[in-house]
Coordinates of C-alpha atoms and ligand atoms in Angstrom, one line a residue:
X1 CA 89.1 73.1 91.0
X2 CA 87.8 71.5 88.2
X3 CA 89.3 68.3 87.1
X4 CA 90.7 68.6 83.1
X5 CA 90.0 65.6 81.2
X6 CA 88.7 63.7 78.7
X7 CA 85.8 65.8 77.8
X8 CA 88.0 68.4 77.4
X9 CA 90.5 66.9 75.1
X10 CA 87.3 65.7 72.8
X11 CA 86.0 69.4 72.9
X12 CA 89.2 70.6 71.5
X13 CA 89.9 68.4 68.7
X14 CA 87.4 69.7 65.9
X15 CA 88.6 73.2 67.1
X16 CA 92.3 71.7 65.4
X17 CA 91.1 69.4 62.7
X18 CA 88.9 72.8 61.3
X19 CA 92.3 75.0 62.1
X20 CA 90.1 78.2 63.1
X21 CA 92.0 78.5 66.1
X22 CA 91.8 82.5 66.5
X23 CA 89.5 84.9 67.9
X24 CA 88.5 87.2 64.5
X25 CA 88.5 86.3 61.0
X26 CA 87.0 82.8 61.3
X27 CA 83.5 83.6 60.0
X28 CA 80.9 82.4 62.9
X29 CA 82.3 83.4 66.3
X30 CA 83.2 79.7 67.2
X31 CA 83.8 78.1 70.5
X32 CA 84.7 81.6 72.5
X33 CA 81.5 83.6 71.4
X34 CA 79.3 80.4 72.7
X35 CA 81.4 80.4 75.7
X36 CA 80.6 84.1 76.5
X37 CA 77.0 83.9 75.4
X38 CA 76.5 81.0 77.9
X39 CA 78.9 82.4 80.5
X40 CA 76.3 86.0 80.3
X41 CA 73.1 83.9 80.4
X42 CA 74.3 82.0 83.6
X43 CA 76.1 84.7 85.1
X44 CA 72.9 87.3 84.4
X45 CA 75.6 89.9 82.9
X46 CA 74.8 91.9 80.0
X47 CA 78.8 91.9 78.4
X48 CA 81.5 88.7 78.7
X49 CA 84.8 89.1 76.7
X50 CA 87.1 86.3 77.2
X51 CA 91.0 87.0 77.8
X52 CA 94.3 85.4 78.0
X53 CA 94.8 85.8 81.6
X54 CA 93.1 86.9 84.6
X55 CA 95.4 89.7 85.4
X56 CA 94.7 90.7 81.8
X57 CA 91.1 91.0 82.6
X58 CA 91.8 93.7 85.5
X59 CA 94.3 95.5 83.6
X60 CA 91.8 96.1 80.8
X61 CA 89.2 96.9 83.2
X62 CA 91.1 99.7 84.6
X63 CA 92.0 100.7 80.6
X64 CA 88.2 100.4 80.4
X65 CA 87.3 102.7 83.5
X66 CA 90.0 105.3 82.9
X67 CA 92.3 104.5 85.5
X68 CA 95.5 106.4 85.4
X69 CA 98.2 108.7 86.4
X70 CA 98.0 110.0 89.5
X71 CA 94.8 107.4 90.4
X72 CA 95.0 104.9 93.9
X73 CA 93.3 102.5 93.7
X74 CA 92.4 100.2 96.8
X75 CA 93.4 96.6 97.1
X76 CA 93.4 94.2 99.9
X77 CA 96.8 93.4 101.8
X78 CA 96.1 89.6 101.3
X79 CA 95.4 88.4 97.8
X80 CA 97.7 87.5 94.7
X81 CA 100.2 89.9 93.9
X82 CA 98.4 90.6 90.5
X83 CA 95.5 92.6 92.3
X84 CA 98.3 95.1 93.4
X85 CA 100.5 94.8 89.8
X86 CA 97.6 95.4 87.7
X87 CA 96.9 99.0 88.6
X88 CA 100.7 100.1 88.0
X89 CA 100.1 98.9 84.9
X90 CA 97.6 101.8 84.0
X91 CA 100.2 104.3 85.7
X92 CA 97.9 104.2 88.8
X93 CA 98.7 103.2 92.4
X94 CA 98.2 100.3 94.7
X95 CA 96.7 101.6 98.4
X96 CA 96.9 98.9 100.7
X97 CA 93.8 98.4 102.9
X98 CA 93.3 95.9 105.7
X99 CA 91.3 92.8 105.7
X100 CA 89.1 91.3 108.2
X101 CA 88.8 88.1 109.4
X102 CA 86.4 86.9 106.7
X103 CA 89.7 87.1 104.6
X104 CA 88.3 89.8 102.5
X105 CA 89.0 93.9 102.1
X106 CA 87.4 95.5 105.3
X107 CA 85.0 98.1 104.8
X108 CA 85.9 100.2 107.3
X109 CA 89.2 100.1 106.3
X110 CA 88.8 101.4 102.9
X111 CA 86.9 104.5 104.4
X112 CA 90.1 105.4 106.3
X113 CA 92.0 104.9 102.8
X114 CA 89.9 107.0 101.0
X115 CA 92.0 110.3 100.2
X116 CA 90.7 113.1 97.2
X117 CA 92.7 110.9 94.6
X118 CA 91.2 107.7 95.1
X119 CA 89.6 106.7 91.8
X120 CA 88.3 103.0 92.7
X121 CA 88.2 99.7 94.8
X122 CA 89.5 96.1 93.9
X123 CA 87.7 94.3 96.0
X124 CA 88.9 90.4 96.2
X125 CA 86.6 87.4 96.8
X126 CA 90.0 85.5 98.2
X127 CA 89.8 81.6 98.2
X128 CA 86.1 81.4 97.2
X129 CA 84.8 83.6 100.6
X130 CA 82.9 86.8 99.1
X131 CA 83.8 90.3 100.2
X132 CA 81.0 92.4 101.9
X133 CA 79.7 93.7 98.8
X134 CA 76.5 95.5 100.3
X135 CA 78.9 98.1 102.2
X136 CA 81.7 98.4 99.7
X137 CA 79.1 99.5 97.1
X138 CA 76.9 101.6 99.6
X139 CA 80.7 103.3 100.2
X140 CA 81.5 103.8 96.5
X141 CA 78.2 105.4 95.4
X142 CA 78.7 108.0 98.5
X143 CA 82.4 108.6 97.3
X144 CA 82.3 108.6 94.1
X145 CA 84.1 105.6 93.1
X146 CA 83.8 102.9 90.2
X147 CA 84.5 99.3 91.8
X148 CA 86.2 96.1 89.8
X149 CA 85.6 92.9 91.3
X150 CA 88.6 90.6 91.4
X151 CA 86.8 87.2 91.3
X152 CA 89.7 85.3 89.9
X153 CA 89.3 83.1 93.0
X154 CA 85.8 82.6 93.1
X155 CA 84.4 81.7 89.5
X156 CA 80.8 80.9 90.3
X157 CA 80.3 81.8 93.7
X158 CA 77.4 83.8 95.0
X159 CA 76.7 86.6 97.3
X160 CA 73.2 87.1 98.5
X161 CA 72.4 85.7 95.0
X162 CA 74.1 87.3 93.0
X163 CA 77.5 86.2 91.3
X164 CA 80.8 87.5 92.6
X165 CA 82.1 89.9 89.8
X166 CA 78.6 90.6 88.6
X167 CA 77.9 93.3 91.2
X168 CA 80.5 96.3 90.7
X169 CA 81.0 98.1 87.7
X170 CA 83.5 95.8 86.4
X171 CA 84.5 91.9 87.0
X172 CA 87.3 90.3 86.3
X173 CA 87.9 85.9 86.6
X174 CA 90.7 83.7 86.0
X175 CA 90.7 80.5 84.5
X176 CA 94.3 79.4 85.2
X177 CA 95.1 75.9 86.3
X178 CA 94.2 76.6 90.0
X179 CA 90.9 78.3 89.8
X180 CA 87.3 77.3 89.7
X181 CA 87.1 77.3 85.9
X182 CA 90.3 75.7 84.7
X183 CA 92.4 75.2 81.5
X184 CA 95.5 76.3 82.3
X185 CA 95.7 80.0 81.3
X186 CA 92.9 82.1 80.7
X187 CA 90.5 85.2 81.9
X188 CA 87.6 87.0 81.4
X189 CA 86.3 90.4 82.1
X190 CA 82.1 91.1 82.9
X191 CA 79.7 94.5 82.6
X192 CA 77.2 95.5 82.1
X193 CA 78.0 98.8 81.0
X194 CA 78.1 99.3 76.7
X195 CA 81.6 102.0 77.0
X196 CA 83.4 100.1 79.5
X197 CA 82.7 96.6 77.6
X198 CA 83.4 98.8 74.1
X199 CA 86.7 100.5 75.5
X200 CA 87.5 96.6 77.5
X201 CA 87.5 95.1 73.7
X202 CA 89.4 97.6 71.8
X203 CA 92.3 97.8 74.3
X204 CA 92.5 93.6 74.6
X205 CA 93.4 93.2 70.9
X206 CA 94.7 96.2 69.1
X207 CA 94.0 94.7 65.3
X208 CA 90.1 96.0 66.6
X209 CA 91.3 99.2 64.3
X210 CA 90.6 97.0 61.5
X211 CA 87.4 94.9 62.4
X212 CA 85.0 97.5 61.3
X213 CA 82.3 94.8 62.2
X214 CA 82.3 95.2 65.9
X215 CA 80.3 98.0 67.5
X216 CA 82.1 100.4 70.0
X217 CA 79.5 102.4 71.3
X218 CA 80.2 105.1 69.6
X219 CA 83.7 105.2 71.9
X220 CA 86.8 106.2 69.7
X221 CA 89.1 103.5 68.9
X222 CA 92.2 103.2 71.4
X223 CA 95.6 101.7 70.9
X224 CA 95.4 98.6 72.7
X225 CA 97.4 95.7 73.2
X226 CA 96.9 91.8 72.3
X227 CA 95.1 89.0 75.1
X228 CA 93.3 87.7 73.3
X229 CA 92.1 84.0 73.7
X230 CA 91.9 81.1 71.3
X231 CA 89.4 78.9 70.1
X232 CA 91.2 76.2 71.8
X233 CA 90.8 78.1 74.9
X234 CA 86.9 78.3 74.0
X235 CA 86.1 75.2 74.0
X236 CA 87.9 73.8 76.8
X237 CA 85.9 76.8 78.5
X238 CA 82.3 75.3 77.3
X239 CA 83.1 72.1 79.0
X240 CA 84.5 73.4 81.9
X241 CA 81.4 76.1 82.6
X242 CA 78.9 72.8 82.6
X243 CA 81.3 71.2 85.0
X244 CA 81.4 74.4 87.3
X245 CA 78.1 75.0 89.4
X246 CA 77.6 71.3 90.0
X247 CA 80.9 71.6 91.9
X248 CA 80.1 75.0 93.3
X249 CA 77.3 72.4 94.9
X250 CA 79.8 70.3 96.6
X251 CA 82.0 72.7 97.8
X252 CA 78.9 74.0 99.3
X253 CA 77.7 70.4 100.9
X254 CA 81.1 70.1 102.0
X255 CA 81.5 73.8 103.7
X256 CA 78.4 73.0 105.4
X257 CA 78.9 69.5 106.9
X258 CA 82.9 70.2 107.9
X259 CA 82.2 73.7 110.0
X260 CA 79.2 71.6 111.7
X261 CA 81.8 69.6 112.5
X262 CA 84.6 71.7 113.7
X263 CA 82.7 74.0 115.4
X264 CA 80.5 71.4 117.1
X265 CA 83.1 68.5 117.8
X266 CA 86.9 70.5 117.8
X267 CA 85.6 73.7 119.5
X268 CA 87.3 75.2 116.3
X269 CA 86.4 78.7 115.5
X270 CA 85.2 78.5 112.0
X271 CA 85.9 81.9 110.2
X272 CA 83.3 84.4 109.4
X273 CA 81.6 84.6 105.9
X274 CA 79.8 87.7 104.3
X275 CA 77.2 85.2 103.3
X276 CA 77.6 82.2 104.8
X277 CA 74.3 80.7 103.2
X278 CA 76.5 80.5 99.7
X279 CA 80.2 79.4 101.7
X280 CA 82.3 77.8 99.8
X281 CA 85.7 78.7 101.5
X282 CA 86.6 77.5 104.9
X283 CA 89.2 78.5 107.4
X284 CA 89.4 78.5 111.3
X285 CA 91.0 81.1 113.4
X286 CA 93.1 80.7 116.5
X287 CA 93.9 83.1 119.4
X288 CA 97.3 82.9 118.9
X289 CA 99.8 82.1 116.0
X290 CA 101.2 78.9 117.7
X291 CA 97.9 77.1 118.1
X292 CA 97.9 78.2 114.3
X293 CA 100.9 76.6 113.1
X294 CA 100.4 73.5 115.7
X295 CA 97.0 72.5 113.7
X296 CA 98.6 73.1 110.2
X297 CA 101.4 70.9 111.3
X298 CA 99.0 68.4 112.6
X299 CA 97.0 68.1 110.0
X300 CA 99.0 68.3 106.7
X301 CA 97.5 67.9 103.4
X302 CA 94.6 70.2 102.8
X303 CA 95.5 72.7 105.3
X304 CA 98.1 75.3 105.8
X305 CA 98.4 78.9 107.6
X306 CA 97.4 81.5 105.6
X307 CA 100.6 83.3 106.3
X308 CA 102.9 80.5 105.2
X309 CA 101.0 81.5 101.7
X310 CA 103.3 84.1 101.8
X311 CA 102.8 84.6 97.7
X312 CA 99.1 86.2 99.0
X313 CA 100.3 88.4 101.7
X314 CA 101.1 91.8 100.9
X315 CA 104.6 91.9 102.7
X316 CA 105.9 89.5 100.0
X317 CA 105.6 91.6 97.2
X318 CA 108.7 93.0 96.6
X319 CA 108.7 94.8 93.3
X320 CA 105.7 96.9 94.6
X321 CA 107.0 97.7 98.0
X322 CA 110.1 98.6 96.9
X323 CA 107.9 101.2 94.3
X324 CA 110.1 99.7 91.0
X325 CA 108.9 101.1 87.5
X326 CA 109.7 99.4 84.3
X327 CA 111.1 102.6 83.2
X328 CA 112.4 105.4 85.2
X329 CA 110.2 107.8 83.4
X330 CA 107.1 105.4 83.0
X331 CA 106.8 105.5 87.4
X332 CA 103.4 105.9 88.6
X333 CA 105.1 106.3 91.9
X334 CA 106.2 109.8 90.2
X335 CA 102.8 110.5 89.1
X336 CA 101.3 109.8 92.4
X337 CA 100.0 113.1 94.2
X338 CA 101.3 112.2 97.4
X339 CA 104.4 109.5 99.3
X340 CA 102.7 106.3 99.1
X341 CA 103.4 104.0 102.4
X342 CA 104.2 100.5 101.8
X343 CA 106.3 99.8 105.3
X344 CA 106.3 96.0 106.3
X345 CA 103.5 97.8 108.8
X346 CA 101.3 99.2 106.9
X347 CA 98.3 96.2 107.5
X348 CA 99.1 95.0 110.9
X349 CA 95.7 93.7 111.9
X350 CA 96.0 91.7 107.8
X351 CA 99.5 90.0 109.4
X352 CA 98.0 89.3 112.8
X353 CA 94.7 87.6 111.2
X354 CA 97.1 85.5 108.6
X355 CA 99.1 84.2 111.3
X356 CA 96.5 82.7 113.5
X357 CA 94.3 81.3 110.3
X358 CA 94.5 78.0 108.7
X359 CA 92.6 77.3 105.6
X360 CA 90.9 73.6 105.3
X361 CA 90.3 71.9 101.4
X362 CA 87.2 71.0 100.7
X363 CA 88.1 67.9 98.9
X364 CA 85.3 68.4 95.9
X365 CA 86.8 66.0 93.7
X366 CA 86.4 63.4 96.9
X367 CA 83.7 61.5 98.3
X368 CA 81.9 63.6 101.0
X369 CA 81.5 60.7 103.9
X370 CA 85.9 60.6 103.3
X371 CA 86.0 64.5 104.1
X372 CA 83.7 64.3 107.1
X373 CA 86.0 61.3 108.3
X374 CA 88.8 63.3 108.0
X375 CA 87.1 66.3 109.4
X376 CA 86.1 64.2 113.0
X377 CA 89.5 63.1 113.5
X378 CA 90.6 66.8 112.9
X379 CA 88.5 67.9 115.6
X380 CA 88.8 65.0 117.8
X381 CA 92.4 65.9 118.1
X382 CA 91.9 69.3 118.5
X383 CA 89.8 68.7 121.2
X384 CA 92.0 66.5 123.3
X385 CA 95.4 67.3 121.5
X386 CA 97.9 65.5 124.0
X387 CA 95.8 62.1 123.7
X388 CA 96.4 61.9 119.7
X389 CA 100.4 62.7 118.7
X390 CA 99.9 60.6 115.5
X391 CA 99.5 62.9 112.7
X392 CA 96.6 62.9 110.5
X393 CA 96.6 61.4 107.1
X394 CA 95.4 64.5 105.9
X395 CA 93.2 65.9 102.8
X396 CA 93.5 67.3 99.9
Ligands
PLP1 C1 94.8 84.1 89.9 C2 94.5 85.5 90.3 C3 94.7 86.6 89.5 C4 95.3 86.6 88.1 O1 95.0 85.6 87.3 P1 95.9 85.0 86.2 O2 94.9 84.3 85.3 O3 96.8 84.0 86.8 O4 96.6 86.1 85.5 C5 94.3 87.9 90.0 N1 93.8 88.0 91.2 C6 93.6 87.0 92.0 C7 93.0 87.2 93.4 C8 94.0 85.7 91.6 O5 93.9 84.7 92.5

C-alpha cells in the first residue's frame, strides 16, 4: 500500500480553490483525464475510465460485455466477496471454481465449470500473486468466453510482462484505502476494445445522454447509473500512480530476499507463483492446518492464515450462498437455467489450501535489512521450534 500524505493533500488543494470538482462540465478534462491518459501510457491499454469504486468497475464491465440473465459467470472461491456480488448485479450468476495453491482460480477447475451457459471468467490476481493467465485465455478463446480481470488487488503487477488487468477483454482495479493505488475509495475499468469502453462509459454516469461531446462508437446510448469519480479523486490518483511502480520495486526486492530466506534457512515451503520472476505476494504452505495456525500465532504482525481472512473465503458469504435477491422478482437465481450449488462443500481443495497457508507482509514502507531480520528469526524458529517459545516481535 501506498502511504497517503503530503503530496497528496498539496495535489488536492488547487482541485478546491478552482471548485471544478466534477467529472463533465469543467471545460479541459482536469486531474481525472490526466490520470487516465498517464494510467493507459504506463499500463500499454488503449481505454482507462476512472470510477467510484472497484466493485463499480466490474459491474460496469459486465454491463459493458452483455452479461445477463441466465449468464454464469466464473469466480474463484477465495477472493473479496465483491468478485461474486458483482455479477448478480447484471442478473447473472456466480459459479464457484476452485483455486490452487498459488492462491489464484485453477485452470483446470474452470474447465470442469464450464456448462452451455457460461458466458465469462473473473479471474482474480488475489494479494498481488497473478492468476495463470496463459491457460485461462488459451481456455476462453476455445470456449467461447470473454474474460474480466479482477486486479483490484494487484494494481501494477505484472505477468510475463504484461500488466495484470491488461490481458483479458476487460480489467477492473481498486483504489480503496488497502490497495496498491490508494485514496480511500476509488476504481477503474481498462480495454482495449472501442464498444466495451463506449457501453463501460455510458452505463457509469447516466447524464452521458446529454454530453453529445463524447464518442460512443456508434453504440446506442444505455440507461446507466452514476460512479463517477471526482476531480479530487483525480489528483490524489496522479500522485499516487508516480508513487506506485517504485513500490511495485520493493515489494519485489522484498519477495525475493524473504522466500531465499524461508525456503533456505526455515525449510518453509514458499507458495507457488504463476510468474514468480514479477512476485510480489508471498505465502508459505504447511502440510497440515495446525503447523498453519502454530506459525501465525508465532509470528503475529504481518502474518495470518488465509482462512482466518474469512471475509476472502467463499464460505463466508452469506447473502450469496443463501441465493438472496434484492427483489423477489429481480432474482438471477430465477433466471438461472439450472440449481446453482453453493453447499459449504462446493471448493473443498479452496478450504483445505486456506487452512494450511499463511500469508507474510512485505513490509514496503520498511527498511529492507529490518524485514530480512525479521524474516531469519522467522525461519530460525521454524526450524528448531521448541528452542525459541518467545514470540516474535512481528512485522507489518
Ligand atoms: C477491493 C476488491 C474489490 C472491490 O473494490 P472496492 O473498490 O472496494 O469496491 C473487488 N475485488 C477484489 C478482489 C478486491 O480485493
Amino acid at each position: 500500500m501506498s502511504r497517503v500524505g503530503l503530496r497528496e493533500w498539496l495535489a488536492i488543494a488547487p482541485v478546491i480553490a478552482s471548485g471544478r470538482l466534477s467529472r463533465y462540465g469543467n471545460g479541459d478534462g482536469g486531474p481525472l483525464t490526466r490520470f487516465e491518459t498517464a494510467f493507459s501510457e504506463s499500463f500499454d491499454v488503449k481505454h482507462v475510465l476512472t470510477t467510484s469504486s472497484g466493485t463499480g468497475a466490474l459491474i460496469a464491465a459486465l454491463v459493458a460485455a452483455g452479461i445477463g440473465p441466465g449468464d454464469e459467470v466464473l469466480v474463484p472461491a477465495y477472493t473479496w466477496i465483491a468478485t461474486a456480488a458483482a455479477p448478480l448485479a447484471v442478473g447473472a450468476v456466480p459459479v464457484l471454481v476452485e483455486i490452487d495453491q498459488t492462491l489464484t482460480i485453477d485452470p483446470a477447475d474452470i474447465l470442469r465449470k464450464i456448462t452451455p451457459n457460461t458466458r465469462a471468467i473473473i479471474p482474480v490476481h488475489m494479494a498481488n500473486m497473478v492468476c495463470d493467465m496463459d491457460s485461462i485465455m488459451r481456455i476462453a478463446r476455445e470456449h467461447g468466453l470473454l474474460v474480466i480481470e479482477d486486479a483490484c488487488q494487484a494494481v501494477g503487477l505484472s505477468y510475463k510482462g504484461r500488466r495484470a488487468g491488461t490481458i483479458g477483454d476487460i480489467g477492473a482495479f481498486s483504489f480503496n484505502q488497502f490497495k496498491n493505488i490508494s485514496i480511500g475509495e476509488g476504481g477503474a475499468i481498462v480495454t482495449n476494445d472501442d464498444h466495451f469502453f463506449a457501453r463501460a462509459r455510458m452505463y457509469h454516469d447516466i447524464g452521458s445522454v446529454f454530453r453529445g461531446h463524447l464518442d460512443n462508437a456508434n453504440e446506442p446510448l444505455l440507461p446507466g447509473i452514476n460512479m463517477k469519480a471526482s476531480q479530487i479523486q483525480g489528483a490524489m490518483l496522479n500522485v499516487q500512480l508516480k508513487k506506485l511502480d517504485p513500490m511495485v520495486r520493493r515489494m519485489r526486492r522484498r519477495y525475493d530476499a524473504l522466500s531465499r530466506i524461508l525456503e533456505d534457512g526455515g525449510e518453509l515451503h514458499v507458495g507457488p507463483h504463476n510468474d514468480r520472476a514479477n512476485a510480489a505476494g508471498l505465502h508459505v504452505i504447511f502440510d497440515s492446518e495446525e503447523e498453519a495456525k502454530s506459525f501465525a500465532a508465532r509470528n503475529s504482525r504481518g502474518v495470518y492464515r488465509l482462512h482466518d481472512s474469512s471475509r476472502h473465503v467463499y464460505t463466508f458469504w452469506q447473502p450469496i450462498l443463501e441465493q438472496r435477491a434484492i427483489h423477489p422478482k429481480m432474482n438471477p437465481f430465477a433466471w438461472a437455467e439450472r440449481k446453482i450449488d453453493y453447499s459449504p462443500n462446493a471448493c473443498p481443495r479452496s478450504l483445505d489450501i486456506l487452512k494450511r497457508t499463511c500469508r507474510i507482509g512485505l513490509g514496503e514502507n520498511y527498511p529492507l535489512p529490518l524485514m530480512q531480520y525479521f524474516a531469519r528469526k522467522m525461519a530460525r524458529q521454524n526450524a528448531a521450534p521448541e528452542r525459541n517459545l518467545v514470540p516474535t516481535p512481528g512485522i507489518s
